[in-house]
Amino acid sequence: MLFRSDIKHESYGFLYRIRALKDFGDIKAGALGGFIKSEKNLSQEDNCWVSGDARVYGNARVSRDALVYGNAWVSGNAWVYGDARVFGDARVFDGAEVFGDARVYDNARVYGDAWVFGDALVYGNAWVSGNASVSDNANVSGGSLYESTTNKECSSESDKNRSSYAILSSSLPVALELEVIKFIQEGWEPTGGVSVDSNQSPPVLYQAMIRK
C-alpha cells in the first residue's frame, strides 16, 4: 500500500517520506505522505495514513483508519488506531494508546501508559500521562496535567477502566478554577489544597482531584 520514498527528513535523516502505492480511502496512488522510520510504523492492510510533516518512528504503530497529520509526532511504543486522529503539534509517545474516535491535537502530550479513547478530546497544552485513562466524551484542555497512579485493567479493547486520580495544573488561577469545576461536574472532588510550584516562571498552580 505504501513504500518509503528516497525523500529524507531535513533534520532527521533516519525518517523517510512515504508514498501511496494504490488508491485507498481519500488517498490516491502516488500521493506523498508524512515521515516514518520503518514500514512497520504504518499498517499495510488498513486505511490509516500519515501526512504533512507528521512523524511516526521507533516502535510506534498507526493502524486501521487512524490518521496522523500536521506536525504531530508518534514515537516510542505508542499506538494510534481505530478512527483516532493525532494532529497539530501533538505528541504521543512511550507506551500511550489513542484509539476509538479520540482526538489529540494542538500542543497536547499523551505519554507514559496513558489511554485516550472513546470520543475524548485532548488539546491545548494538556498533558495526559502515567496510567491515566481519558474516555467517553471527556475533554482535557488548556494547561491541564492529567495523570494517574492507579493500574488499568482491560478485558477487551474498548472495556478499559478510567483513572481515579488526577492532577490539574495551570499558571492562571481562574483557568485552574474552571478546570476544577469541570471535573467536579464529572464526578470528581478536590483532595487537599492548591499547591504552587514557584520554581517555574510564571508559577504553576496544582490541584489534586479524586473520583468519587
PDB file of N, CA and C in Angstrom, residues 11-95:
ATOM      1  N   SER A  11      15.885  17.309   8.945  1.00  0.00           N
ATOM      2  CA  SER A  11      16.593  17.326  10.231  1.00  0.00           C
ATOM      3  C   SER A  11      16.822  15.947  10.822  1.00  0.00           C
ATOM      4  N   TYR A  12      15.983  14.991  10.420  1.00  0.00           N
ATOM      5  CA  TYR A  12      16.071  13.644  10.977  1.00  0.00           C
ATOM      6  C   TYR A  12      16.254  12.659   9.822  1.00  0.00           C
ATOM      7  N   GLY A  13      17.514  12.404   9.512  1.00  0.00           N
ATOM      8  CA  GLY A  13      17.840  11.605   8.335  1.00  0.00           C
ATOM      9  C   GLY A  13      17.378  10.170   8.375  1.00  0.00           C
ATOM     10  N   PHE A  14      16.983   9.679   9.543  1.00  0.00           N
ATOM     11  CA  PHE A  14      16.506   8.300   9.627  1.00  0.00           C
ATOM     12  C   PHE A  14      15.027   8.183   9.263  1.00  0.00           C
ATOM     13  N   LEU A  15      14.373   9.322   9.011  1.00  0.00           N
ATOM     14  CA  LEU A  15      12.962   9.322   8.633  1.00  0.00           C
ATOM     15  C   LEU A  15      12.818   9.547   7.132  1.00  0.00           C
ATOM     16  N   TYR A  16      11.896   8.802   6.524  1.00  0.00           N
ATOM     17  CA  TYR A  16      11.648   8.905   5.093  1.00  0.00           C
ATOM     18  C   TYR A  16      10.182   9.209   4.833  1.00  0.00           C
ATOM     19  N   ARG A  17       9.945  10.038   3.838  1.00  0.00           N
ATOM     20  CA  ARG A  17       8.567  10.346   3.468  1.00  0.00           C
ATOM     21  C   ARG A  17       7.956   9.142   2.752  1.00  0.00           C
ATOM     22  N   ILE A  18       6.681   8.880   3.015  1.00  0.00           N
ATOM     23  CA  ILE A  18       6.017   7.733   2.401  1.00  0.00           C
ATOM     24  C   ILE A  18       5.276   8.146   1.131  1.00  0.00           C
ATOM     25  N   ARG A  19       5.013   7.147   0.290  1.00  0.00           N
ATOM     26  CA  ARG A  19       4.248   7.370  -0.934  1.00  0.00           C
ATOM     27  C   ARG A  19       3.234   6.232  -1.084  1.00  0.00           C
ATOM     28  N   ALA A  20       1.998   6.565  -1.403  1.00  0.00           N
ATOM     29  CA  ALA A  20       0.955   5.547  -1.561  1.00  0.00           C
ATOM     30  C   ALA A  20       1.171   4.773  -2.863  1.00  0.00           C
ATOM     31  N   LEU A  21       1.022   3.460  -2.800  1.00  0.00           N
ATOM     32  CA  LEU A  21       1.180   2.616  -3.985  1.00  0.00           C
ATOM     33  C   LEU A  21      -0.119   2.420  -4.742  1.00  0.00           C
ATOM     34  N   LYS A  22      -1.264   2.652  -4.062  1.00  0.00           N
ATOM     35  CA  LYS A  22      -2.555   2.492  -4.718  1.00  0.00           C
ATOM     36  C   LYS A  22      -3.585   3.395  -4.053  1.00  0.00           C
ATOM     37  N   ASP A  23      -4.728   3.540  -4.691  1.00  0.00           N
ATOM     38  CA  ASP A  23      -5.810   4.325  -4.113  1.00  0.00           C
ATOM     39  C   ASP A  23      -6.398   3.601  -2.909  1.00  0.00           C
ATOM     40  N   PHE A  24      -6.677   4.321  -1.856  1.00  0.00           N
ATOM     41  CA  PHE A  24      -7.430   3.773  -0.732  1.00  0.00           C
ATOM     42  C   PHE A  24      -7.988   4.948   0.066  1.00  0.00           C
ATOM     43  N   GLY A  25      -9.235   4.796   0.531  1.00  0.00           N
ATOM     44  CA  GLY A  25      -9.865   5.902   1.238  1.00  0.00           C
ATOM     45  C   GLY A  25      -9.853   7.153   0.382  1.00  0.00           C
ATOM     46  N   ASP A  26      -9.375   8.250   0.952  1.00  0.00           N
ATOM     47  CA  ASP A  26      -9.257   9.510   0.209  1.00  0.00           C
ATOM     48  C   ASP A  26      -7.860   9.705  -0.369  1.00  0.00           C
ATOM     49  N   ILE A  27      -7.022   8.707  -0.239  1.00  0.00           N
ATOM     50  CA  ILE A  27      -5.630   8.806  -0.701  1.00  0.00           C
ATOM     51  C   ILE A  27      -5.501   8.223  -2.106  1.00  0.00           C
ATOM     52  N   LYS A  28      -4.844   8.937  -2.977  1.00  0.00           N
ATOM     53  CA  LYS A  28      -4.642   8.479  -4.350  1.00  0.00           C
ATOM     54  C   LYS A  28      -3.245   7.898  -4.528  1.00  0.00           C
ATOM     55  N   ALA A  29      -3.140   6.945  -5.423  1.00  0.00           N
ATOM     56  CA  ALA A  29      -1.841   6.340  -5.711  1.00  0.00           C
ATOM     57  C   ALA A  29      -0.830   7.410  -6.096  1.00  0.00           C
ATOM     58  N   GLY A  30       0.350   7.321  -5.551  1.00  0.00           N
ATOM     59  CA  GLY A  30       1.401   8.292  -5.840  1.00  0.00           C
ATOM     60  C   GLY A  30       1.457   9.446  -4.865  1.00  0.00           C
ATOM     61  N   ALA A  31       0.433   9.589  -4.022  1.00  0.00           N
ATOM     62  CA  ALA A  31       0.409  10.699  -3.067  1.00  0.00           C
ATOM     63  C   ALA A  31       1.525  10.552  -2.042  1.00  0.00           C
ATOM     64  N   LEU A  32       2.194  11.652  -1.761  1.00  0.00           N
ATOM     65  CA  LEU A  32       3.216  11.661  -0.721  1.00  0.00           C
ATOM     66  C   LEU A  32       2.560  11.876   0.635  1.00  0.00           C
ATOM     67  N   GLY A  33       3.075  11.190   1.633  1.00  0.00           N
ATOM     68  CA  GLY A  33       2.553  11.327   2.987  1.00  0.00           C
ATOM     69  C   GLY A  33       3.587  11.926   3.915  1.00  0.00           C
ATOM     70  N   GLY A  34       3.446  11.615   5.183  1.00  0.00           N
ATOM     71  CA  GLY A  34       4.381  12.113   6.173  1.00  0.00           C
ATOM     72  C   GLY A  34       5.616  11.235   6.273  1.00  0.00           C
ATOM     73  N   PHE A  35       6.249  11.244   7.433  1.00  0.00           N
ATOM     74  CA  PHE A  35       7.526  10.554   7.604  1.00  0.00           C
ATOM     75  C   PHE A  35       7.411   9.373   8.565  1.00  0.00           C
ATOM     76  N   ILE A  36       8.075   8.287   8.212  1.00  0.00           N
ATOM     77  CA  ILE A  36       8.175   7.127   9.088  1.00  0.00           C
ATOM     78  C   ILE A  36       9.619   6.647   9.090  1.00  0.00           C
ATOM     79  N   LYS A  37       9.948   5.831  10.076  1.00  0.00           N
ATOM     80  CA  LYS A  37      11.274   5.226  10.096  1.00  0.00           C
ATOM     81  C   LYS A  37      11.258   3.883   9.385  1.00  0.00           C
ATOM     82  N   SER A  38      10.184   3.137   9.593  1.00  0.00           N
ATOM     83  CA  SER A  38      10.068   1.789   9.035  1.00  0.00           C
ATOM     84  C   SER A  38       8.641   1.563   8.557  1.00  0.00           C
ATOM     85  N   GLU A  39       8.475   0.674   7.587  1.00  0.00           N
ATOM     86  CA  GLU A  39       7.132   0.352   7.123  1.00  0.00           C
ATOM     87  C   GLU A  39       6.309  -0.315   8.212  1.00  0.00           C
ATOM     88  N   LYS A  40       6.979  -0.785   9.264  1.00  0.00           N
ATOM     89  CA  LYS A  40       6.263  -1.356  10.408  1.00  0.00           C
ATOM     90  C   LYS A  40       5.511  -0.294  11.195  1.00  0.00           C
ATOM     91  N   ASN A  41       5.887   0.973  10.990  1.00  0.00           N
ATOM     92  CA  ASN A  41       5.220   2.046  11.716  1.00  0.00           C
ATOM     93  C   ASN A  41       3.797   2.306  11.237  1.00  0.00           C
ATOM     94  N   LEU A  42       3.479   1.878  10.025  1.00  0.00           N
ATOM     95  CA  LEU A  42       2.168   2.154   9.438  1.00  0.00           C
ATOM     96  C   LEU A  42       1.611   0.882   8.814  1.00  0.00           C
ATOM     97  N   SER A  43       0.430   0.477   9.228  1.00  0.00           N
ATOM     98  CA  SER A  43      -0.166  -0.769   8.741  1.00  0.00           C
ATOM     99  C   SER A  43      -0.304  -0.755   7.224  1.00  0.00           C
ATOM    100  N   GLN A  44       0.018  -1.883   6.608  1.00  0.00           N
ATOM    101  CA  GLN A  44      -0.073  -2.021   5.162  1.00  0.00           C
ATOM    102  C   GLN A  44      -1.442  -2.554   4.724  1.00  0.00           C
ATOM    103  N   GLU A  45      -2.274  -2.929   5.676  1.00  0.00           N
ATOM    104  CA  GLU A  45      -3.530  -3.589   5.349  1.00  0.00           C
ATOM    105  C   GLU A  45      -4.759  -2.730   5.616  1.00  0.00           C
ATOM    106  N   ASP A  46      -4.589  -1.616   6.282  1.00  0.00           N
ATOM    107  CA  ASP A  46      -5.727  -0.794   6.667  1.00  0.00           C
ATOM    108  C   ASP A  46      -5.752   0.519   5.889  1.00  0.00           C
ATOM    109  N   ASN A  47      -6.627   1.440   6.308  1.00  0.00           N
ATOM    110  CA  ASN A  47      -6.756   2.723   5.631  1.00  0.00           C
ATOM    111  C   ASN A  47      -6.126   3.863   6.423  1.00  0.00           C
ATOM    112  N   CYS A  48      -5.224   3.526   7.302  1.00  0.00           N
ATOM    113  CA  CYS A  48      -4.549   4.563   8.080  1.00  0.00           C
ATOM    114  C   CYS A  48      -3.555   5.329   7.207  1.00  0.00           C
ATOM    115  N   TRP A  49      -3.182   6.515   7.679  1.00  0.00           N
ATOM    116  CA  TRP A  49      -2.274   7.330   6.878  1.00  0.00           C
ATOM    117  C   TRP A  49      -1.557   8.332   7.761  1.00  0.00           C
ATOM    118  N   VAL A  50      -0.357   8.707   7.329  1.00  0.00           N
ATOM    119  CA  VAL A  50       0.441   9.751   7.964  1.00  0.00           C
ATOM    120  C   VAL A  50       0.704  10.796   6.897  1.00  0.00           C
ATOM    121  N   SER A  51       0.428  12.049   7.178  1.00  0.00           N
ATOM    122  CA  SER A  51       0.571  13.067   6.137  1.00  0.00           C
ATOM    123  C   SER A  51       1.196  14.343   6.674  1.00  0.00           C
ATOM    124  N   GLY A  52       1.406  15.295   5.768  1.00  0.00           N
ATOM    125  CA  GLY A  52       2.028  16.557   6.151  1.00  0.00           C
ATOM    126  C   GLY A  52       3.450  16.341   6.618  1.00  0.00           C
ATOM    127  N   ASP A  53       3.806  17.005   7.709  1.00  0.00           N
ATOM    128  CA  ASP A  53       5.132  16.830   8.306  1.00  0.00           C
ATOM    129  C   ASP A  53       5.078  15.932   9.530  1.00  0.00           C
ATOM    130  N   ALA A  54       4.008  15.181   9.671  1.00  0.00           N
ATOM    131  CA  ALA A  54       3.880  14.272  10.812  1.00  0.00           C
ATOM    132  C   ALA A  54       4.943  13.182  10.757  1.00  0.00           C
ATOM    133  N   ARG A  55       5.318  12.676  11.931  1.00  0.00           N
ATOM    134  CA  ARG A  55       6.387  11.671  12.015  1.00  0.00           C
ATOM    135  C   ARG A  55       5.948  10.520  12.914  1.00  0.00           C
ATOM    136  N   VAL A  56       6.201   9.315  12.454  1.00  0.00           N
ATOM    137  CA  VAL A  56       5.947   8.116  13.254  1.00  0.00           C
ATOM    138  C   VAL A  56       7.222   7.292  13.226  1.00  0.00           C
ATOM    139  N   TYR A  57       7.768   6.978  14.374  1.00  0.00           N
ATOM    140  CA  TYR A  57       9.053   6.275  14.380  1.00  0.00           C
ATOM    141  C   TYR A  57       9.225   5.484  15.664  1.00  0.00           C
ATOM    142  N   GLY A  58      10.399   4.900  15.844  1.00  0.00           N
ATOM    143  CA  GLY A  58      10.606   3.984  16.955  1.00  0.00           C
ATOM    144  C   GLY A  58       9.796   2.726  16.709  1.00  0.00           C
ATOM    145  N   ASN A  59       9.164   2.209  17.740  1.00  0.00           N
ATOM    146  CA  ASN A  59       8.277   1.054  17.603  1.00  0.00           C
ATOM    147  C   ASN A  59       6.814   1.471  17.538  1.00  0.00           C
ATOM    148  N   ALA A  60       6.568   2.741  17.334  1.00  0.00           N
ATOM    149  CA  ALA A  60       5.195   3.251  17.288  1.00  0.00           C
ATOM    150  C   ALA A  60       4.441   2.680  16.090  1.00  0.00           C
ATOM    151  N   ARG A  61       3.111   2.562  16.253  1.00  0.00           N
ATOM    152  CA  ARG A  61       2.286   1.998  15.199  1.00  0.00           C
ATOM    153  C   ARG A  61       1.051   2.863  14.957  1.00  0.00           C
ATOM    154  N   VAL A  62       0.662   2.929  13.695  1.00  0.00           N
ATOM    155  CA  VAL A  62      -0.596   3.565  13.299  1.00  0.00           C
ATOM    156  C   VAL A  62      -1.334   2.537  12.468  1.00  0.00           C
ATOM    157  N   SER A  63      -2.588   2.252  12.813  1.00  0.00           N
ATOM    158  CA  SER A  63      -3.312   1.197  12.099  1.00  0.00           C
ATOM    159  C   SER A  63      -4.795   1.511  11.973  1.00  0.00           C
ATOM    160  N   ARG A  64      -5.485   0.603  11.272  1.00  0.00           N
ATOM    161  CA  ARG A  64      -6.915   0.707  10.985  1.00  0.00           C
ATOM    162  C   ARG A  64      -7.227   1.996  10.226  1.00  0.00           C
ATOM    163  N   ASP A  65      -8.107   2.844  10.718  1.00  0.00           N
ATOM    164  CA  ASP A  65      -8.468   4.056   9.982  1.00  0.00           C
ATOM    165  C   ASP A  65      -7.898   5.308  10.640  1.00  0.00           C
ATOM    166  N   ALA A  66      -6.903   5.147  11.461  1.00  0.00           N
ATOM    167  CA  ALA A  66      -6.325   6.283  12.186  1.00  0.00           C
ATOM    168  C   ALA A  66      -5.533   7.194  11.248  1.00  0.00           C
ATOM    169  N   LEU A  67      -5.497   8.469  11.591  1.00  0.00           N
ATOM    170  CA  LEU A  67      -4.747   9.464  10.815  1.00  0.00           C
ATOM    171  C   LEU A  67      -3.838  10.255  11.745  1.00  0.00           C
ATOM    172  N   VAL A  68      -2.609  10.469  11.288  1.00  0.00           N
ATOM    173  CA  VAL A  68      -1.653  11.314  11.990  1.00  0.00           C
ATOM    174  C   VAL A  68      -1.189  12.353  10.982  1.00  0.00           C
ATOM    175  N   TYR A  69      -1.351  13.621  11.298  1.00  0.00           N
ATOM    176  CA  TYR A  69      -1.020  14.637  10.301  1.00  0.00           C
ATOM    177  C   TYR A  69      -0.619  15.951  10.947  1.00  0.00           C
ATOM    178  N   GLY A  70      -0.406  16.966  10.111  1.00  0.00           N
ATOM    179  CA  GLY A  70       0.103  18.232  10.624  1.00  0.00           C
ATOM    180  C   GLY A  70       1.571  18.079  10.977  1.00  0.00           C
ATOM    181  N   ASN A  71       1.925  18.499  12.176  1.00  0.00           N
ATOM    182  CA  ASN A  71       3.300  18.367  12.657  1.00  0.00           C
ATOM    183  C   ASN A  71       3.352  17.417  13.854  1.00  0.00           C
ATOM    184  N   ALA A  72       2.391  16.504  13.927  1.00  0.00           N
ATOM    185  CA  ALA A  72       2.304  15.585  15.069  1.00  0.00           C
ATOM    186  C   ALA A  72       3.421  14.549  15.034  1.00  0.00           C
ATOM    187  N   TRP A  73       3.798  14.069  16.225  1.00  0.00           N
ATOM    188  CA  TRP A  73       4.791  13.002  16.364  1.00  0.00           C
ATOM    189  C   TRP A  73       4.172  11.845  17.134  1.00  0.00           C
ATOM    190  N   VAL A  74       4.418  10.635  16.664  1.00  0.00           N
ATOM    191  CA  VAL A  74       4.041   9.430  17.401  1.00  0.00           C
ATOM    192  C   VAL A  74       5.299   8.578  17.479  1.00  0.00           C
ATOM    193  N   SER A  75       5.731   8.237  18.687  1.00  0.00           N
ATOM    194  CA  SER A  75       7.023   7.571  18.815  1.00  0.00           C
ATOM    195  C   SER A  75       7.031   6.610  19.994  1.00  0.00           C
ATOM    196  N   GLY A  76       8.224   6.048  20.272  1.00  0.00           N
ATOM    197  CA  GLY A  76       8.347   5.080  21.340  1.00  0.00           C
ATOM    198  C   GLY A  76       7.588   3.816  21.001  1.00  0.00           C
ATOM    199  N   ASN A  77       6.756   3.357  21.927  1.00  0.00           N
ATOM    200  CA  ASN A  77       5.907   2.187  21.702  1.00  0.00           C
ATOM    201  C   ASN A  77       4.441   2.578  21.596  1.00  0.00           C
ATOM    202  N   ALA A  78       4.197   3.817  21.258  1.00  0.00           N
ATOM    203  CA  ALA A  78       2.818   4.318  21.184  1.00  0.00           C
ATOM    204  C   ALA A  78       2.047   3.650  20.055  1.00  0.00           C
ATOM    205  N   TRP A  79       0.725   3.650  20.202  1.00  0.00           N
ATOM    206  CA  TRP A  79      -0.145   3.034  19.197  1.00  0.00           C
ATOM    207  C   TRP A  79      -1.356   3.929  18.986  1.00  0.00           C
ATOM    208  N   VAL A  80      -1.604   4.292  17.739  1.00  0.00           N
ATOM    209  CA  VAL A  80      -2.772   5.089  17.356  1.00  0.00           C
ATOM    210  C   VAL A  80      -3.594   4.239  16.400  1.00  0.00           C
ATOM    211  N   TYR A  81      -4.844   3.989  16.719  1.00  0.00           N
ATOM    212  CA  TYR A  81      -5.638   3.069  15.893  1.00  0.00           C
ATOM    213  C   TYR A  81      -7.120   3.382  15.994  1.00  0.00           C
ATOM    214  N   GLY A  82      -7.938   2.535  15.361  1.00  0.00           N
ATOM    215  CA  GLY A  82      -9.364   2.827  15.287  1.00  0.00           C
ATOM    216  C   GLY A  82      -9.585   3.989  14.340  1.00  0.00           C
ATOM    217  N   ASP A  83     -10.445   4.930  14.709  1.00  0.00           N
ATOM    218  CA  ASP A  83     -10.682   6.142  13.924  1.00  0.00           C
ATOM    219  C   ASP A  83     -10.041   7.351  14.586  1.00  0.00           C
ATOM    220  N   ALA A  84      -9.026   7.117  15.367  1.00  0.00           N
ATOM    221  CA  ALA A  84      -8.375   8.192  16.119  1.00  0.00           C
ATOM    222  C   ALA A  84      -7.650   9.164  15.192  1.00  0.00           C
ATOM    223  N   ARG A  85      -7.490  10.380  15.679  1.00  0.00           N
ATOM    224  CA  ARG A  85      -6.774  11.413  14.948  1.00  0.00           C
ATOM    225  C   ARG A  85      -5.776  12.085  15.890  1.00  0.00           C
ATOM    226  N   VAL A  86      -4.541  12.228  15.418  1.00  0.00           N
ATOM    227  CA  VAL A  86      -3.497  12.958  16.147  1.00  0.00           C
ATOM    228  C   VAL A  86      -2.953  13.993  15.181  1.00  0.00           C
ATOM    229  N   PHE A  87      -3.023  15.252  15.547  1.00  0.00           N
ATOM    230  CA  PHE A  87      -2.621  16.289  14.583  1.00  0.00           C
ATOM    231  C   PHE A  87      -2.185  17.558  15.295  1.00  0.00           C
ATOM    232  N   GLY A  88      -1.955  18.605  14.507  1.00  0.00           N
ATOM    233  CA  GLY A  88      -1.393  19.826  15.073  1.00  0.00           C
ATOM    234  C   GLY A  88       0.050  19.576  15.468  1.00  0.00           C
ATOM    235  N   ASP A  89       0.432  20.035  16.653  1.00  0.00           N
ATOM    236  CA  ASP A  89       1.778  19.792  17.185  1.00  0.00           C
ATOM    237  C   ASP A  89       1.738  18.774  18.313  1.00  0.00           C
ATOM    238  N   ALA A  90       0.735  17.915  18.309  1.00  0.00           N
ATOM    239  CA  ALA A  90       0.571  16.928  19.381  1.00  0.00           C
ATOM    240  C   ALA A  90       1.693  15.899  19.368  1.00  0.00           C
ATOM    241  N   ARG A  91       1.939  15.317  20.536  1.00  0.00           N
ATOM    242  CA  ARG A  91       2.939  14.260  20.685  1.00  0.00           C
ATOM    243  C   ARG A  91       2.322  13.096  21.461  1.00  0.00           C
ATOM    244  N   VAL A  92       2.470  11.905  20.919  1.00  0.00           N
ATOM    245  CA  VAL A  92       2.031  10.682  21.597  1.00  0.00           C
ATOM    246  C   VAL A  92       3.245   9.766  21.650  1.00  0.00           C
ATOM    247  N   PHE A  93       3.652   9.361  22.835  1.00  0.00           N
ATOM    248  CA  PHE A  93       4.893   8.582  22.913  1.00  0.00           C
ATOM    249  C   PHE A  93       4.892   7.665  24.128  1.00  0.00           C
ATOM    250  N   ASP A  94       6.035   7.044  24.401  1.00  0.00           N
ATOM    251  CA  ASP A  94       6.170   5.992  25.410  1.00  0.00           C
ATOM    252  C   ASP A  94       5.241   4.842  25.026  1.00  0.00           C
ATOM    253  N   GLY A  95       4.416   4.358  25.948  1.00  0.00           N
ATOM    254  CA  GLY A  95       3.511   3.254  25.652  1.00  0.00           C
ATOM    255  C   GLY A  95       2.066   3.696  25.549  1.00  0.00           C
TER     256      GLY A  95
END
